[in-house]
Amino acid sequence: SVDPNVLGGLVIFIISMAASQAMADRPIIPRWMAYLCTVILGICLILTYSRGSFVGTAAAMLCLAIRYPRKALWVMAAGVILLLLPPAQTYLRHFISGLQRRDLATQMRMGEYKDALRLIERYPWFGVGFGGTPDRDLYLGVSNVYMLIASETGITGLLAFLVTLVAFFIRFLTLPLRQMRGSELEPIALGTVCAVLGGMVGGIFDHYL
């Protein structure tokens, strides 16, 4: 966790596993402990000021809410309470400024996206590899996992990556989760699926994953 964004990305995975245990019918750890871990991780997430990680975590929580709609209300209520606390107001202003594209970090990312699209347009099928760009007016690096993969390996590599992820979700959703329903293994499997989903969404806004 070399910077707050990387720490926020790590929290996406851990909080998905903790929240799935908190909501599970048969958790493998005491339910109060799972809720406590989820709240502590939520505080940690706010302290990172990582907006992409927050959106990724929200996606993971929505995934859990589909399976446990009633129990998810407790986790969502705790999240709302955390955001209403005075220390979280700075984070909310930071998040809103990003949505409005007012802060410098967001403006820089918009520039990165534009430059990455230029690179992909020039080397669309197989990218430029991992050592750098052959053109002086282009550079390799963008705060978006999908654009970064397309820059390095082209559209071909990006499609292979997306097909792999789709196959992963289909595999989990069609077989193991149905077989594990109501067992102690279900929250582990569901937490894993939600963690990957959260990472995919968080990857839209950063490249560390």
mmCIF file with all atom_site columns, C-alpha atoms in Angstrom:
data_model
loop_
_atom_site.group_PDB
_atom_site.id
_atom_site.type_symbol
_atom_site.label_atom_id
_atom_site.label_alt_id
_atom_site.label_comp_id
_atom_site.label_asym_id
_atom_site.label_entity_id
_atom_site.label_seq_id
_atom_site.pdbx_PDB_ins_code
_atom_site.Cartn_x
_atom_site.Cartn_y
_atom_site.Cartn_z
_atom_site.occupancy
_atom_site.B_iso_or_equiv
_atom_site.pdbx_formal_charge
_atom_site.auth_seq_id
_atom_site.auth_comp_id
_atom_site.auth_asym_id
_atom_site.auth_atom_id
_atom_site.pdbx_PDB_model_num
ATOM 1   C CA . SER A 1 1   ? 0.000   0.000   0.000   1.00 0.00 ? 1   SER A CA 1
ATOM 2   C CA . VAL A 1 2   ? 2.434   2.621   -1.261  1.00 0.00 ? 2   VAL A CA 1
ATOM 3   C CA . ASP A 1 3   ? -0.174  5.364   -1.564  1.00 0.00 ? 3   ASP A CA 1
ATOM 4   C CA . PRO A 1 4   ? -3.783  6.037   -0.461  1.00 0.00 ? 4   PRO A CA 1
ATOM 5   C CA . ASN A 1 5   ? -5.294  4.854   -3.753  1.00 0.00 ? 5   ASN A CA 1
ATOM 6   C CA . VAL A 1 6   ? -3.549  1.479   -3.525  1.00 0.00 ? 6   VAL A CA 1
ATOM 7   C CA . LEU A 1 7   ? -4.679  1.145   0.093   1.00 0.00 ? 7   LEU A CA 1
ATOM 8   C CA . GLY A 1 8   ? -8.222  1.988   -1.006  1.00 0.00 ? 8   GLY A CA 1
ATOM 9   C CA . GLY A 1 9   ? -8.049  -0.725  -3.651  1.00 0.00 ? 9   GLY A CA 1
ATOM 10  C CA . LEU A 1 10  ? -6.960  -3.233  -1.005  1.00 0.00 ? 10  LEU A CA 1
ATOM 11  C CA . VAL A 1 11  ? -9.889  -2.175  1.186   1.00 0.00 ? 11  VAL A CA 1
ATOM 12  C CA . ILE A 1 12  ? -12.310 -3.012  -1.673  1.00 0.00 ? 12  ILE A CA 1
ATOM 13  C CA . PHE A 1 13  ? -11.313 -6.667  -1.452  1.00 0.00 ? 13  PHE A CA 1
ATOM 14  C CA . ILE A 1 14  ? -11.194 -6.964  2.338   1.00 0.00 ? 14  ILE A CA 1
ATOM 15  C CA . ILE A 1 15  ? -14.433 -5.100  3.028   1.00 0.00 ? 15  ILE A CA 1
ATOM 16  C CA . SER A 1 16  ? -16.242 -7.271  0.467   1.00 0.00 ? 16  SER A CA 1
ATOM 17  C CA . MET A 1 17  ? -15.195 -10.386 2.364   1.00 0.00 ? 17  MET A CA 1
ATOM 18  C CA . ALA A 1 18  ? -16.022 -8.859  5.764   1.00 0.00 ? 18  ALA A CA 1
ATOM 19  C CA . ALA A 1 19  ? -19.440 -7.574  4.690   1.00 0.00 ? 19  ALA A CA 1
ATOM 20  C CA . SER A 1 20  ? -20.340 -10.932 3.136   1.00 0.00 ? 20  SER A CA 1
ATOM 21  C CA . GLN A 1 21  ? -19.598 -12.594 6.484   1.00 0.00 ? 21  GLN A CA 1
ATOM 22  C CA . ALA A 1 22  ? -21.696 -9.983  8.290   1.00 0.00 ? 22  ALA A CA 1
ATOM 23  C CA . MET A 1 23  ? -24.701 -10.690 6.050   1.00 0.00 ? 23  MET A CA 1
ATOM 24  C CA . ALA A 1 24  ? -24.285 -14.449 5.688   1.00 0.00 ? 24  ALA A CA 1
ATOM 25  C CA . ASP A 1 25  ? -26.818 -16.968 7.006   1.00 0.00 ? 25  ASP A CA 1
ATOM 26  C CA . ARG A 1 26  ? -23.939 -19.055 8.401   1.00 0.00 ? 26  ARG A CA 1
ATOM 27  C CA . PRO A 1 27  ? -20.831 -16.899 8.868   1.00 0.00 ? 27  PRO A CA 1
ATOM 28  C CA . ILE A 1 28  ? -17.533 -18.557 9.776   1.00 0.00 ? 28  ILE A CA 1
ATOM 29  C CA . ILE A 1 29  ? -16.665 -15.786 12.269  1.00 0.00 ? 29  ILE A CA 1
ATOM 30  C CA . PRO A 1 30  ? -18.935 -14.163 14.877  1.00 0.00 ? 30  PRO A CA 1
ATOM 31  C CA . ARG A 1 31  ? -21.371 -11.813 13.165  1.00 0.00 ? 31  ARG A CA 1
ATOM 32  C CA . TRP A 1 32  ? -20.601 -8.914  15.524  1.00 0.00 ? 32  TRP A CA 1
ATOM 33  C CA . MET A 1 33  ? -16.927 -9.212  14.630  1.00 0.00 ? 33  MET A CA 1
ATOM 34  C CA . ALA A 1 34  ? -17.739 -9.140  10.898  1.00 0.00 ? 34  ALA A CA 1
ATOM 35  C CA . TYR A 1 35  ? -19.856 -5.991  11.347  1.00 0.00 ? 35  TYR A CA 1
ATOM 36  C CA . LEU A 1 36  ? -17.087 -4.372  13.404  1.00 0.00 ? 36  LEU A CA 1
ATOM 37  C CA . CYS A 1 37  ? -14.519 -5.170  10.720  1.00 0.00 ? 37  CYS A CA 1
ATOM 38  C CA . THR A 1 38  ? -16.803 -3.724  8.053   1.00 0.00 ? 38  THR A CA 1
ATOM 39  C CA . VAL A 1 39  ? -17.264 -0.461  9.964   1.00 0.00 ? 39  VAL A CA 1
ATOM 40  C CA . ILE A 1 40  ? -13.525 -0.110  10.669  1.00 0.00 ? 40  ILE A CA 1
ATOM 41  C CA . LEU A 1 41  ? -12.723 -0.763  7.012   1.00 0.00 ? 41  LEU A CA 1
ATOM 42  C CA . GLY A 1 42  ? -15.339 1.807   6.005   1.00 0.00 ? 42  GLY A CA 1
ATOM 43  C CA . ILE A 1 43  ? -13.607 4.407   8.176   1.00 0.00 ? 43  ILE A CA 1
ATOM 44  C CA . CYS A 1 44  ? -10.261 3.408   6.655   1.00 0.00 ? 44  CYS A CA 1
ATOM 45  C CA . LEU A 1 45  ? -11.724 3.807   3.165   1.00 0.00 ? 45  LEU A CA 1
ATOM 46  C CA . ILE A 1 46  ? -12.899 7.345   3.935   1.00 0.00 ? 46  ILE A CA 1
ATOM 47  C CA . LEU A 1 47  ? -9.472  8.248   5.335   1.00 0.00 ? 47  LEU A CA 1
ATOM 48  C CA . THR A 1 48  ? -7.785  7.227   2.060   1.00 0.00 ? 48  THR A CA 1
ATOM 49  C CA . TYR A 1 49  ? -9.793  9.900   0.179   1.00 0.00 ? 49  TYR A CA 1
ATOM 50  C CA . SER A 1 50  ? -9.771  7.468   -2.768  1.00 0.00 ? 50  SER A CA 1
ATOM 51  C CA . ARG A 1 51  ? -12.871 8.232   -4.824  1.00 0.00 ? 51  ARG A CA 1
ATOM 52  C CA . GLY A 1 52  ? -12.393 5.336   -7.231  1.00 0.00 ? 52  GLY A CA 1
ATOM 53  C CA . SER A 1 53  ? -12.097 2.886   -4.342  1.00 0.00 ? 53  SER A CA 1
ATOM 54  C CA . PHE A 1 54  ? -15.288 4.274   -2.817  1.00 0.00 ? 54  PHE A CA 1
ATOM 55  C CA . VAL A 1 55  ? -17.196 3.694   -6.061  1.00 0.00 ? 55  VAL A CA 1
ATOM 56  C CA . GLY A 1 56  ? -15.716 0.192   -6.344  1.00 0.00 ? 56  GLY A CA 1
ATOM 57  C CA . THR A 1 57  ? -16.759 -0.599  -2.772  1.00 0.00 ? 57  THR A CA 1
ATOM 58  C CA . ALA A 1 58  ? -20.269 0.711   -3.449  1.00 0.00 ? 58  ALA A CA 1
ATOM 59  C CA . ALA A 1 59  ? -20.520 -1.645  -6.441  1.00 0.00 ? 59  ALA A CA 1
ATOM 60  C CA . ALA A 1 60  ? -19.433 -4.590  -4.276  1.00 0.00 ? 60  ALA A CA 1
ATOM 61  C CA . MET A 1 61  ? -21.994 -3.684  -1.599  1.00 0.00 ? 61  MET A CA 1
ATOM 62  C CA . LEU A 1 62  ? -24.777 -3.459  -4.197  1.00 0.00 ? 62  LEU A CA 1
ATOM 63  C CA . CYS A 1 63  ? -23.793 -6.933  -5.381  1.00 0.00 ? 63  CYS A CA 1
ATOM 64  C CA . LEU A 1 64  ? -24.152 -8.243  -1.817  1.00 0.00 ? 64  LEU A CA 1
ATOM 65  C CA . ALA A 1 65  ? -27.459 -6.415  -1.419  1.00 0.00 ? 65  ALA A CA 1
ATOM 66  C CA . ILE A 1 66  ? -28.936 -8.481  -4.248  1.00 0.00 ? 66  ILE A CA 1
ATOM 67  C CA . ARG A 1 67  ? -28.365 -11.665 -2.217  1.00 0.00 ? 67  ARG A CA 1
ATOM 68  C CA . TYR A 1 68  ? -29.064 -10.216 1.255   1.00 0.00 ? 68  TYR A CA 1
ATOM 69  C CA . PRO A 1 69  ? -31.411 -7.240  0.707   1.00 0.00 ? 69  PRO A CA 1
ATOM 70  C CA . ARG A 1 70  ? -32.565 -6.914  4.337   1.00 0.00 ? 70  ARG A CA 1
ATOM 71  C CA . LYS A 1 71  ? -29.191 -7.395  6.001   1.00 0.00 ? 71  LYS A CA 1
ATOM 72  C CA . ALA A 1 72  ? -27.566 -5.060  3.492   1.00 0.00 ? 72  ALA A CA 1
ATOM 73  C CA . LEU A 1 73  ? -29.653 -2.218  4.929   1.00 0.00 ? 73  LEU A CA 1
ATOM 74  C CA . TRP A 1 74  ? -27.593 -2.359  8.143   1.00 0.00 ? 74  TRP A CA 1
ATOM 75  C CA . VAL A 1 75  ? -24.334 -2.037  6.251   1.00 0.00 ? 75  VAL A CA 1
ATOM 76  C CA . MET A 1 76  ? -25.709 0.776   4.076   1.00 0.00 ? 76  MET A CA 1
ATOM 77  C CA . ALA A 1 77  ? -27.083 2.562   7.152   1.00 0.00 ? 77  ALA A CA 1
ATOM 78  C CA . ALA A 1 78  ? -23.653 2.353   8.801   1.00 0.00 ? 78  ALA A CA 1
ATOM 79  C CA . GLY A 1 79  ? -22.094 3.774   5.628   1.00 0.00 ? 79  GLY A CA 1
ATOM 80  C CA . VAL A 1 80  ? -24.515 6.701   5.608   1.00 0.00 ? 80  VAL A CA 1
ATOM 81  C CA . ILE A 1 81  ? -23.809 7.414   9.283   1.00 0.00 ? 81  ILE A CA 1
ATOM 82  C CA . LEU A 1 82  ? -20.060 7.409   8.616   1.00 0.00 ? 82  LEU A CA 1
ATOM 83  C CA . LEU A 1 83  ? -20.503 9.880   5.755   1.00 0.00 ? 83  LEU A CA 1
ATOM 84  C CA . LEU A 1 84  ? -22.561 12.181  7.977   1.00 0.00 ? 84  LEU A CA 1
ATOM 85  C CA . LEU A 1 85  ? -19.803 12.479  10.581  1.00 0.00 ? 85  LEU A CA 1
ATOM 86  C CA . PRO A 1 86  ? -17.852 15.775  10.533  1.00 0.00 ? 86  PRO A CA 1
ATOM 87  C CA . PRO A 1 87  ? -14.504 14.212  9.455   1.00 0.00 ? 87  PRO A CA 1
ATOM 88  C CA . ALA A 1 88  ? -16.225 12.763  6.382   1.00 0.00 ? 88  ALA A CA 1
ATOM 89  C CA . GLN A 1 89  ? -17.422 16.133  5.111   1.00 0.00 ? 89  GLN A CA 1
ATOM 90  C CA . THR A 1 90  ? -14.005 16.914  3.639   1.00 0.00 ? 90  THR A CA 1
ATOM 91  C CA . TYR A 1 91  ? -14.140 13.587  1.819   1.00 0.00 ? 91  TYR A CA 1
ATOM 92  C CA . LEU A 1 92  ? -17.609 14.340  0.466   1.00 0.00 ? 92  LEU A CA 1
ATOM 93  C CA . ARG A 1 93  ? -16.468 17.709  -0.860  1.00 0.00 ? 93  ARG A CA 1
ATOM 94  C CA . HIS A 1 94  ? -13.465 15.990  -2.435  1.00 0.00 ? 94  HIS A CA 1
ATOM 95  C CA . PHE A 1 95  ? -15.741 13.395  -4.044  1.00 0.00 ? 95  PHE A CA 1
ATOM 96  C CA . ILE A 1 96  ? -18.205 15.983  -5.372  1.00 0.00 ? 96  ILE A CA 1
ATOM 97  C CA . SER A 1 97  ? -15.403 18.123  -6.798  1.00 0.00 ? 97  SER A CA 1
ATOM 98  C CA . GLY A 1 98  ? -14.252 15.067  -8.733  1.00 0.00 ? 98  GLY A CA 1
ATOM 99  C CA . LEU A 1 99  ? -17.715 14.521  -10.171 1.00 0.00 ? 99  LEU A CA 1
ATOM 100 C CA . GLN A 1 100 ? -17.800 18.155  -11.230 1.00 0.00 ? 100 GLN A CA 1
ATOM 101 C CA . ARG A 1 101 ? -14.244 17.938  -12.679 1.00 0.00 ? 101 ARG A CA 1
ATOM 102 C CA . ARG A 1 102 ? -13.098 20.924  -10.647 1.00 0.00 ? 102 ARG A CA 1
ATOM 103 C CA . ASP A 1 103 ? -10.016 19.581  -8.887  1.00 0.00 ? 103 ASP A CA 1
ATOM 104 C CA . LEU A 1 104 ? -6.585  19.240  -10.470 1.00 0.00 ? 104 LEU A CA 1
ATOM 105 C CA . ALA A 1 105 ? -6.373  15.453  -10.078 1.00 0.00 ? 105 ALA A CA 1
ATOM 106 C CA . THR A 1 106 ? -9.559  14.895  -12.069 1.00 0.00 ? 106 THR A CA 1
ATOM 107 C CA . GLN A 1 107 ? -8.475  17.318  -14.781 1.00 0.00 ? 107 GLN A CA 1
ATOM 108 C CA . MET A 1 108 ? -5.141  15.496  -15.075 1.00 0.00 ? 108 MET A CA 1
ATOM 109 C CA . ARG A 1 109 ? -6.948  12.182  -15.442 1.00 0.00 ? 109 ARG A CA 1
ATOM 110 C CA . MET A 1 110 ? -9.105  13.596  -18.195 1.00 0.00 ? 110 MET A CA 1
ATOM 111 C CA . GLY A 1 111 ? -5.898  14.539  -19.989 1.00 0.00 ? 111 GLY A CA 1
ATOM 112 C CA . GLU A 1 112 ? -4.517  11.022  -19.450 1.00 0.00 ? 112 GLU A CA 1
ATOM 113 C CA . TYR A 1 113 ? -7.670  9.474   -20.941 1.00 0.00 ? 113 TYR A CA 1
ATOM 114 C CA . LYS A 1 114 ? -7.393  11.687  -24.001 1.00 0.00 ? 114 LYS A CA 1
ATOM 115 C CA . ASP A 1 115 ? -3.718  10.807  -24.511 1.00 0.00 ? 115 ASP A CA 1
ATOM 116 C CA . ALA A 1 116 ? -4.395  7.097   -23.985 1.00 0.00 ? 116 ALA A CA 1
ATOM 117 C CA . LEU A 1 117 ? -7.111  7.150   -26.639 1.00 0.00 ? 117 LEU A CA 1
ATOM 118 C CA . ARG A 1 118 ? -4.620  8.733   -29.048 1.00 0.00 ? 118 ARG A CA 1
ATOM 119 C CA . LEU A 1 119 ? -2.157  5.933   -28.339 1.00 0.00 ? 119 LEU A CA 1
ATOM 120 C CA . ILE A 1 120 ? -4.793  3.216   -28.779 1.00 0.00 ? 120 ILE A CA 1
ATOM 121 C CA . GLU A 1 121 ? -5.962  4.819   -32.013 1.00 0.00 ? 121 GLU A CA 1
ATOM 122 C CA . ARG A 1 122 ? -2.403  4.754   -33.365 1.00 0.00 ? 122 ARG A CA 1
ATOM 123 C CA . TYR A 1 123 ? -1.632  1.183   -32.206 1.00 0.00 ? 123 TYR A CA 1
ATOM 124 C CA . PRO A 1 124 ? -5.069  -0.422  -31.963 1.00 0.00 ? 124 PRO A CA 1
ATOM 125 C CA . TRP A 1 125 ? -4.612  -4.182  -32.310 1.00 0.00 ? 125 TRP A CA 1
ATOM 126 C CA . PHE A 1 126 ? -1.518  -5.187  -30.296 1.00 0.00 ? 126 PHE A CA 1
ATOM 127 C CA . GLY A 1 127 ? -0.569  -2.005  -28.423 1.00 0.00 ? 127 GLY A CA 1
ATOM 128 C CA . VAL A 1 128 ? 2.985   -0.854  -27.773 1.00 0.00 ? 128 VAL A CA 1
ATOM 129 C CA . GLY A 1 129 ? 4.096   -3.498  -25.272 1.00 0.00 ? 129 GLY A CA 1
ATOM 130 C CA . PHE A 1 130 ? 5.388   -2.875  -21.752 1.00 0.00 ? 130 PHE A CA 1
ATOM 131 C CA . GLY A 1 131 ? 8.646   -1.030  -22.342 1.00 0.00 ? 131 GLY A CA 1
ATOM 132 C CA . GLY A 1 132 ? 7.335   2.345   -23.462 1.00 0.00 ? 132 GLY A CA 1
ATOM 133 C CA . THR A 1 133 ? 6.017   4.017   -26.582 1.00 0.00 ? 133 THR A CA 1
ATOM 134 C CA . PRO A 1 134 ? 7.918   4.251   -29.895 1.00 0.00 ? 134 PRO A CA 1
ATOM 135 C CA . ASP A 1 135 ? 6.678   7.818   -30.482 1.00 0.00 ? 135 ASP A CA 1
ATOM 136 C CA . ARG A 1 136 ? 7.938   10.851  -28.598 1.00 0.00 ? 136 ARG A CA 1
ATOM 137 C CA . ASP A 1 137 ? 4.552   12.563  -28.547 1.00 0.00 ? 137 ASP A CA 1
ATOM 138 C CA . LEU A 1 138 ? 2.949   9.633   -26.694 1.00 0.00 ? 138 LEU A CA 1
ATOM 139 C CA . TYR A 1 139 ? 3.536   8.117   -23.257 1.00 0.00 ? 139 TYR A CA 1
ATOM 140 C CA . LEU A 1 140 ? 2.453   4.919   -21.537 1.00 0.00 ? 140 LEU A CA 1
ATOM 141 C CA . GLY A 1 141 ? 0.406   5.451   -18.386 1.00 0.00 ? 141 GLY A CA 1
ATOM 142 C CA . VAL A 1 142 ? -3.237  6.178   -17.636 1.00 0.00 ? 142 VAL A CA 1
ATOM 143 C CA . SER A 1 143 ? -5.392  5.940   -14.519 1.00 0.00 ? 143 SER A CA 1
ATOM 144 C CA . ASN A 1 144 ? -7.687  3.309   -15.996 1.00 0.00 ? 144 ASN A CA 1
ATOM 145 C CA . VAL A 1 145 ? -7.004  -0.433  -16.012 1.00 0.00 ? 145 VAL A CA 1
ATOM 146 C CA . TYR A 1 146 ? -8.847  -1.047  -19.266 1.00 0.00 ? 146 TYR A CA 1
ATOM 147 C CA . MET A 1 147 ? -7.181  1.766   -21.196 1.00 0.00 ? 147 MET A CA 1
ATOM 148 C CA . LEU A 1 148 ? -3.796  0.698   -19.824 1.00 0.00 ? 148 LEU A CA 1
ATOM 149 C CA . ILE A 1 149 ? -4.316  -2.892  -21.005 1.00 0.00 ? 149 ILE A CA 1
ATOM 150 C CA . ALA A 1 150 ? -5.454  -1.638  -24.411 1.00 0.00 ? 150 ALA A CA 1
ATOM 151 C CA . SER A 1 151 ? -2.391  0.625   -24.603 1.00 0.00 ? 151 SER A CA 1
ATOM 152 C CA . GLU A 1 152 ? 0.021   -2.197  -23.784 1.00 0.00 ? 152 GLU A CA 1
ATOM 153 C CA . THR A 1 153 ? -1.613  -5.171  -25.519 1.00 0.00 ? 153 THR A CA 1
ATOM 154 C CA . GLY A 1 154 ? -4.104  -3.546  -27.858 1.00 0.00 ? 154 GLY A CA 1
ATOM 155 C CA . ILE A 1 155 ? -7.778  -4.250  -28.332 1.00 0.00 ? 155 ILE A CA 1
ATOM 156 C CA . THR A 1 156 ? -6.882  -7.932  -28.711 1.00 0.00 ? 156 THR A CA 1
ATOM 157 C CA . GLY A 1 157 ? -5.446  -8.094  -25.193 1.00 0.00 ? 157 GLY A CA 1
ATOM 158 C CA . LEU A 1 158 ? -8.309  -6.089  -23.707 1.00 0.00 ? 158 LEU A CA 1
ATOM 159 C CA . LEU A 1 159 ? -10.895 -8.420  -25.257 1.00 0.00 ? 159 LEU A CA 1
ATOM 160 C CA . ALA A 1 160 ? -9.036  -11.458 -23.893 1.00 0.00 ? 160 ALA A CA 1
ATOM 161 C CA . PHE A 1 161 ? -9.023  -9.854  -20.427 1.00 0.00 ? 161 PHE A CA 1
ATOM 162 C CA . LEU A 1 162 ? -12.749 -9.065  -20.540 1.00 0.00 ? 162 LEU A CA 1
ATOM 163 C CA . VAL A 1 163 ? -13.654 -12.531 -21.830 1.00 0.00 ? 163 VAL A CA 1
ATOM 164 C CA . THR A 1 164 ? -11.708 -14.058 -18.923 1.00 0.00 ? 164 THR A CA 1
ATOM 165 C CA . LEU A 1 165 ? -13.606 -11.920 -16.403 1.00 0.00 ? 165 LEU A CA 1
ATOM 166 C CA . VAL A 1 166 ? -16.975 -12.743 -17.967 1.00 0.00 ? 166 VAL A CA 1
ATOM 167 C CA . ALA A 1 167 ? -16.132 -16.455 -17.859 1.00 0.00 ? 167 ALA A CA 1
ATOM 168 C CA . PHE A 1 168 ? -15.186 -16.069 -14.177 1.00 0.00 ? 168 PHE A CA 1
ATOM 169 C CA . PHE A 1 169 ? -18.541 -14.514 -13.287 1.00 0.00 ? 169 PHE A CA 1
ATOM 170 C CA . ILE A 1 170 ? -20.539 -17.005 -15.327 1.00 0.00 ? 170 ILE A CA 1
ATOM 171 C CA . ARG A 1 171 ? -18.715 -19.867 -13.643 1.00 0.00 ? 171 ARG A CA 1
ATOM 172 C CA . PHE A 1 172 ? -19.466 -18.602 -10.146 1.00 0.00 ? 172 PHE A CA 1
ATOM 173 C CA . LEU A 1 173 ? -23.025 -17.491 -10.753 1.00 0.00 ? 173 LEU A CA 1
ATOM 174 C CA . THR A 1 174 ? -24.235 -20.600 -12.585 1.00 0.00 ? 174 THR A CA 1
ATOM 175 C CA . LEU A 1 175 ? -22.691 -23.382 -10.474 1.00 0.00 ? 175 LEU A CA 1
ATOM 176 C CA . PRO A 1 176 ? -20.899 -22.821 -7.130  1.00 0.00 ? 176 PRO A CA 1
ATOM 177 C CA . LEU A 1 177 ? -23.154 -20.150 -5.625  1.00 0.00 ? 177 LEU A CA 1
ATOM 178 C CA . ARG A 1 178 ? -26.273 -22.220 -6.230  1.00 0.00 ? 178 ARG A CA 1
ATOM 179 C CA . GLN A 1 179 ? -24.674 -25.321 -4.751  1.00 0.00 ? 179 GLN A CA 1
ATOM 180 C CA . MET A 1 180 ? -23.341 -23.410 -1.738  1.00 0.00 ? 180 MET A CA 1
ATOM 181 C CA . ARG A 1 181 ? -26.556 -21.522 -0.915  1.00 0.00 ? 181 ARG A CA 1
ATOM 182 C CA . GLY A 1 182 ? -27.067 -21.434 2.844   1.00 0.00 ? 182 GLY A CA 1
ATOM 183 C CA . SER A 1 183 ? -23.715 -23.062 3.627   1.00 0.00 ? 183 SER A CA 1
ATOM 184 C CA . GLU A 1 184 ? -20.607 -21.627 5.282   1.00 0.00 ? 184 GLU A CA 1
ATOM 185 C CA . LEU A 1 185 ? -18.877 -21.543 1.897   1.00 0.00 ? 185 LEU A CA 1
ATOM 186 C CA . GLU A 1 186 ? -21.453 -19.204 0.342   1.00 0.00 ? 186 GLU A CA 1
ATOM 187 C CA . PRO A 1 187 ? -20.216 -15.928 1.927   1.00 0.00 ? 187 PRO A CA 1
ATOM 188 C CA . ILE A 1 188 ? -16.626 -16.813 0.979   1.00 0.00 ? 188 ILE A CA 1
ATOM 189 C CA . ALA A 1 189 ? -17.564 -17.413 -2.661  1.00 0.00 ? 189 ALA A CA 1
ATOM 190 C CA . LEU A 1 190 ? -19.959 -14.461 -2.806  1.00 0.00 ? 190 LEU A CA 1
ATOM 191 C CA . GLY A 1 191 ? -17.440 -12.165 -1.119  1.00 0.00 ? 191 GLY A CA 1
ATOM 192 C CA . THR A 1 192 ? -14.850 -13.180 -3.700  1.00 0.00 ? 192 THR A CA 1
ATOM 193 C CA . VAL A 1 193 ? -17.193 -12.446 -6.598  1.00 0.00 ? 193 VAL A CA 1
ATOM 194 C CA . CYS A 1 194 ? -18.137 -9.054  -5.130  1.00 0.00 ? 194 CYS A CA 1
ATOM 195 C CA . ALA A 1 195 ? -14.477 -8.227  -4.488  1.00 0.00 ? 195 ALA A CA 1
ATOM 196 C CA . VAL A 1 196 ? -13.606 -8.884  -8.134  1.00 0.00 ? 196 VAL A CA 1
ATOM 197 C CA . LEU A 1 197 ? -16.593 -6.799  -9.247  1.00 0.00 ? 197 LEU A CA 1
ATOM 198 C CA . GLY A 1 198 ? -15.508 -3.962  -6.962  1.00 0.00 ? 198 GLY A CA 1
ATOM 199 C CA . GLY A 1 199 ? -11.994 -4.195  -8.356  1.00 0.00 ? 199 GLY A CA 1
ATOM 200 C CA . MET A 1 200 ? -13.342 -4.015  -11.907 1.00 0.00 ? 200 MET A CA 1
ATOM 201 C CA . VAL A 1 201 ? -15.315 -0.865  -11.119 1.00 0.00 ? 201 VAL A CA 1
ATOM 202 C CA . GLY A 1 202 ? -12.427 0.669   -9.170  1.00 0.00 ? 202 GLY A CA 1
ATOM 203 C CA . GLY A 1 203 ? -10.188 -0.055  -12.156 1.00 0.00 ? 203 GLY A CA 1
ATOM 204 C CA . ILE A 1 204 ? -12.155 2.443   -14.218 1.00 0.00 ? 204 ILE A CA 1
ATOM 205 C CA . PHE A 1 205 ? -10.662 5.246   -12.128 1.00 0.00 ? 205 PHE A CA 1
ATOM 206 C CA . ASP A 1 206 ? -7.123  3.994   -11.447 1.00 0.00 ? 206 ASP A CA 1
ATOM 207 C CA . HIS A 1 207 ? -4.470  1.614   -12.754 1.00 0.00 ? 207 HIS A CA 1
ATOM 208 C CA . TYR A 1 208 ? -2.960  -0.016  -9.637  1.00 0.00 ? 208 TYR A CA 1
ATOM 209 C CA . LEU A 1 209 ? -5.062  -3.186  -10.005 1.00 0.00 ? 209 LEU A CA 1
#
